[in-house]
Amino acid sequence: MKLNAKIPSGPLTEKWSLYKSAQNLVNPANKRKFDIIVVGTGLAGASAAASLGELGFKVKNFCYQDSPRRAHSIAAQGGINAAKNYQNDGDSIYRLFYDTIKGGDYRAREANVYRLAEVSNQIIDQCVGQGVPFARDYGGYLDNRSFGGALVSRTFYARGQTGQQLLLGAYGALNRQIAAGNIKLYNRTEMMDIILVDGIARGIVTRNLETGELESHFGHAVVLATGGYGNVYFLSTNAMGSNASAIWKAYKKGAAFANPAFVQIHPTCIPVHGASQSKLTLMSESLRNDGRIWVPKEKEDAEKIRTGKLKPTDLPEEKRDYYLERRYPAFGNLVPRDVASRAAKERCDAGYGVGSGQAVYLDFKDALNRLGKNVIEERYGNLFQMYEKIVDENPYQTPMMIYPAIHYTMGGLWVDYELMTTIPGLFSIGEANFSDHGANRLGASALMQGLADGYFVLPFTIQNYLAGQLSVARMDPAKQPEFGQAIESVREWNDKLMGIKGTRTVDSIHKELGLAMWDHVGMGRNRAGLEEGIEKIRKVRELFWSEVRIPGTANAMNIELEKANRVADFLELGELIAKDALHREESCGGHFREEHAMSDGEAKRDDEHFKYVGAWEYKGPGQEPELTREPLDYEFIQVKTRNYKE
Amino acid sequence: MDLTLKIWRQDNRKAKGRFEIYTLKNISPDSSFLEMLDVLNEQLVSGGQEPVVFDHDCREGICGTCSLYINGRAHGPDDDITTCQLHMRKFRDGDTIVIEPWRAGGFPVIKDLMVDRTAFDQILQAGGFISVNTGSARDGNGILIPKHKADEAMDAAACIGCGACVATCKNSSAMLFVAGKVSHLALLPQGRPEAVRRAKAMVAKMDELGFGACTNTGACEVECPKGVSIEHIARLNREFLLANLKS
Ligand SMILES: Cc1cc2nc3c(=O)[nH]c(=O)nc-3n(C[C@H](O)[C@H](O)[C@H](O)COP(=O)(O)OP(=O)(O)OC[C@H]3O[C@@H](n4cnc5c(N)ncnc54)[C@H](O)[C@@H]3O)c2cc1C
Ligand code: FES
């Protein structure tokens, strides 16, 4: 496969403006002649659909939830970055760009990330314009907080509900275009496959989740904004319905999948409580602004705490190990996520964990003394309440327990500078693509990327493609054989699943997959473990295809069939994640290979051999996927070892 | 803990529903209410029966998808939470728990415990937004918003659109939902230009979709998992009065 990232020439700071001035646009009268399919109504999908609708395109927008407002972006808590430098603390577009590239451990494209930093300021303006109630100070100006991996305060927030408020803003814009007749919304509708005509993306097959009906839809272009694939691991901070099916179906139709092994494990999540656990709850990274992370210095104390013989509040200061502050004096509790997660695992594996042994403390005692309860409540009240409801302990009185959990996927569909995949006419935005975060995403940068893609990048770049499609008339799915065939093959696939009639529930098999992934393709990876993991994943896949049991029929609402479809795809994607992790003989960002560590345990990157994006191409059932490398050339910044110590 | 569940089952929109009784054993008090239902569904599916359908997604109280009427209360016997945040420690060993869908004319049952809340989307489509095209907004600090205003707008904007207010109201009124949005936007300078038109359009849509009138019982506020206050209804009424005066 040939990969052409289509990075515009010219100096870094001018690439995006040069691109915009030279690209093709579609004239206003012609925009109406184009149908665009947008799958997803999260920050990326809703902002793209609304902006395309405003421009005059005819948009069809899909989501599996009952309402677009419930897309998983709603759950984002902490905030969104922008290079406004309102705090006058030395921030700039360049610094945001630099932090993002460095935070990603030098595995992202310079040109994309610079553009992201460049449009970040406009995002804040747009959201304020829509009525997003960002936090303000007493003078009425926008307030900021700090997030990991940055030395400036550039994160905008709306209490602990930033994602909700940003999504409600985008949803409002979407509603306005629905009312104007520019967007048709299909809720409770799942995309089942992508339709190609002569190798070009021309539509999708969907299943109406209420009636089970299969339908096909035409679009001059198709945009996938379907979010991340963290649920491969069963337990994650993602919503129950978050899935990889849309991007996986695209992969199987020829779209390259980039860096699948780059999965983010978030350091501050509520620990697992037991076997019936269905998902994990994040405690926002913003808590690390004021919370201090520690475990006991002595194993005996840890043991006493675990068995309930000692209360954490009774352990004197000098017997606590604030291990992040100890190991990383410059960034302390605000080191990037991958670093903080590994450090927690290291302490727990060494026997210093609290709770079940798989937990560390996040303590607000000092902040409460310094700032008072009111300030802490104002900043984090809803998070503290959430914690108390789940754990039944009051974090104002006793430190929170946290442990790392699967949270975000940096990998995704490979896209070029225009956000187009390797299938012509198929675009991907938001968490679904691989574009901007390299091997590790910094906090508050996913919301920024989703909205950058949706409001300010895709609505332009898609026109460069559509301008060449003017002669393509709208296709009638009833008359175009590819559409009917696509529906038929989805029907056969569903029938095959329904026909297995085994003895195991979908969830029970999904849990087995999740365990294999967490044990072998989790925070610390090594060759033998990955090879064993791949064997296990294959076995679970065989088990699924011979033993899964789905009651009911495919021609009506069937929640087990919905889950089975998603898990069938996870079972294939899981193997690709493991393969990618196996091939990448280095440690970088969220991908930590135990064989590749420095003597002090820090990650050892190998720029000589792995400074590239690994894009995998599907070669057919039972065939090995093929890897193509997109080299990453850093023209503007100097590639260094990440150092958060000084 | 061991439990008896009395659950509303209904095959589709048109079918007649009925209660079915199920028993569950050994449920951990630390599991969430929905995890308890997961255990039930695992049992049902293993036995070849169809699982109980209920709406849920984020399972952390923010998407507004989950929507169960438990022992006669929207979102069950705990305060300030959604169904997915309810934990089994709020019940006792041996309890019988009655689980129903939201019941309101504006929210028809789709299947079992799942209802159709698209009426809420339609109300917002009628005007629950600020008309600003992408790219046309001014600098975020160009609009100054006093902290207390921003905070108050945030209080109103915290609504998750779950519909507990409607399910709780004896008139099945959507007034708190509408008022939250009207108030959130009317409190902000950006939202003022359309405030009056917005209030009128949204209330008209609410009436058209068969939601009842508000008689100020305040039940909605009590069950709102996000604590959206009925003070916003008073603000809505003011905007609405203005709207009527102007027309
Ligand atoms: C708990 C949590 C907290 C977070 N906090 C922050 C934060 O503070 N700051 C930050 O920057 N980032 C944060 N993130 C990350 C960020 O929220 C996500 O990366 C981002 O919101 C993803 O947006 P998206 O639009 O790409 O996808 P999503 O919001 O996940 O939307 C996916 C959409 O696709 C639809 N869809 C999916 N599959 C299908 C299908 N097969 N058919 C039809 N429709 C489909 C869904 O219905 C949905 O509408 C957080 C993430 C989590 C999980
Ligand atoms: S499932 Fe999202 S609020 Fe309950």
Coordinates of N, CA and C and ligand atoms in Angstrom, one line a residue, chain B residues 34 55-67 82-85 160, ligand 2:
Chain B
L34 N -27.8 -1.4 37.8 CA -27.8 -1.9 36.4 C -26.9 -3.2 36.3
D55 N -32.7 1.0 28.8 CA -31.7 2.0 28.2 C -30.6 2.3 29.2
H56 N -29.4 2.4 28.6 CA -28.2 2.8 29.5 C -27.1 3.0 28.5
D57 N -26.1 3.8 28.9 CA -24.9 3.9 28.1 C -23.6 4.2 28.9
C58 N -23.6 5.5 29.4 CA -22.3 5.9 30.1 C -22.1 5.2 31.4
R59 N -23.2 4.9 32.1 CA -23.2 4.3 33.4 C -22.4 5.1 34.4
E60 N -22.3 6.4 34.2 CA -21.8 7.3 35.3 C -22.6 8.5 35.5
G61 N -23.8 8.5 35.1 CA -24.7 9.6 35.5 C -24.7 10.8 34.7
I62 N -24.2 10.7 33.4 CA -24.1 12.0 32.7 C -24.8 11.9 31.3
C63 N -24.9 10.8 30.7 CA -25.5 10.7 29.4 C -27.0 10.9 29.4
G64 N -27.6 10.6 30.6 CA -29.1 10.7 30.7 C -29.9 9.5 30.0
T65 N -29.2 8.5 29.6 CA -29.9 7.4 28.9 C -30.7 6.5 29.9
C66 N -30.1 6.2 31.0 CA -30.8 5.3 31.9 C -32.1 5.9 32.5
S67 N -33.1 5.2 32.7 CA -34.4 5.8 33.0 C -35.3 4.7 33.6
T82 N -28.7 9.3 39.1 CA -29.4 8.6 38.0 C -29.5 7.1 38.4
T83 N -30.3 6.3 37.6 CA -30.4 4.9 37.9 C -29.1 4.2 37.9
C84 N -28.2 4.6 36.9 CA -26.9 3.9 36.8 C -26.0 4.1 38.0
Q85 N -26.3 5.2 38.7 CA -25.4 5.5 39.9 C -26.0 4.9 41.2
I160 N -29.5 16.6 32.0 CA -29.0 15.5 31.2 C -30.1 15.0 30.3
Ligands
FES2 S1 -26.4 5.4 31.8 FE1 -25.7 7.4 31.4 S2 -26.8 8.5 32.9 FE2 -27.2 6.5 33.5

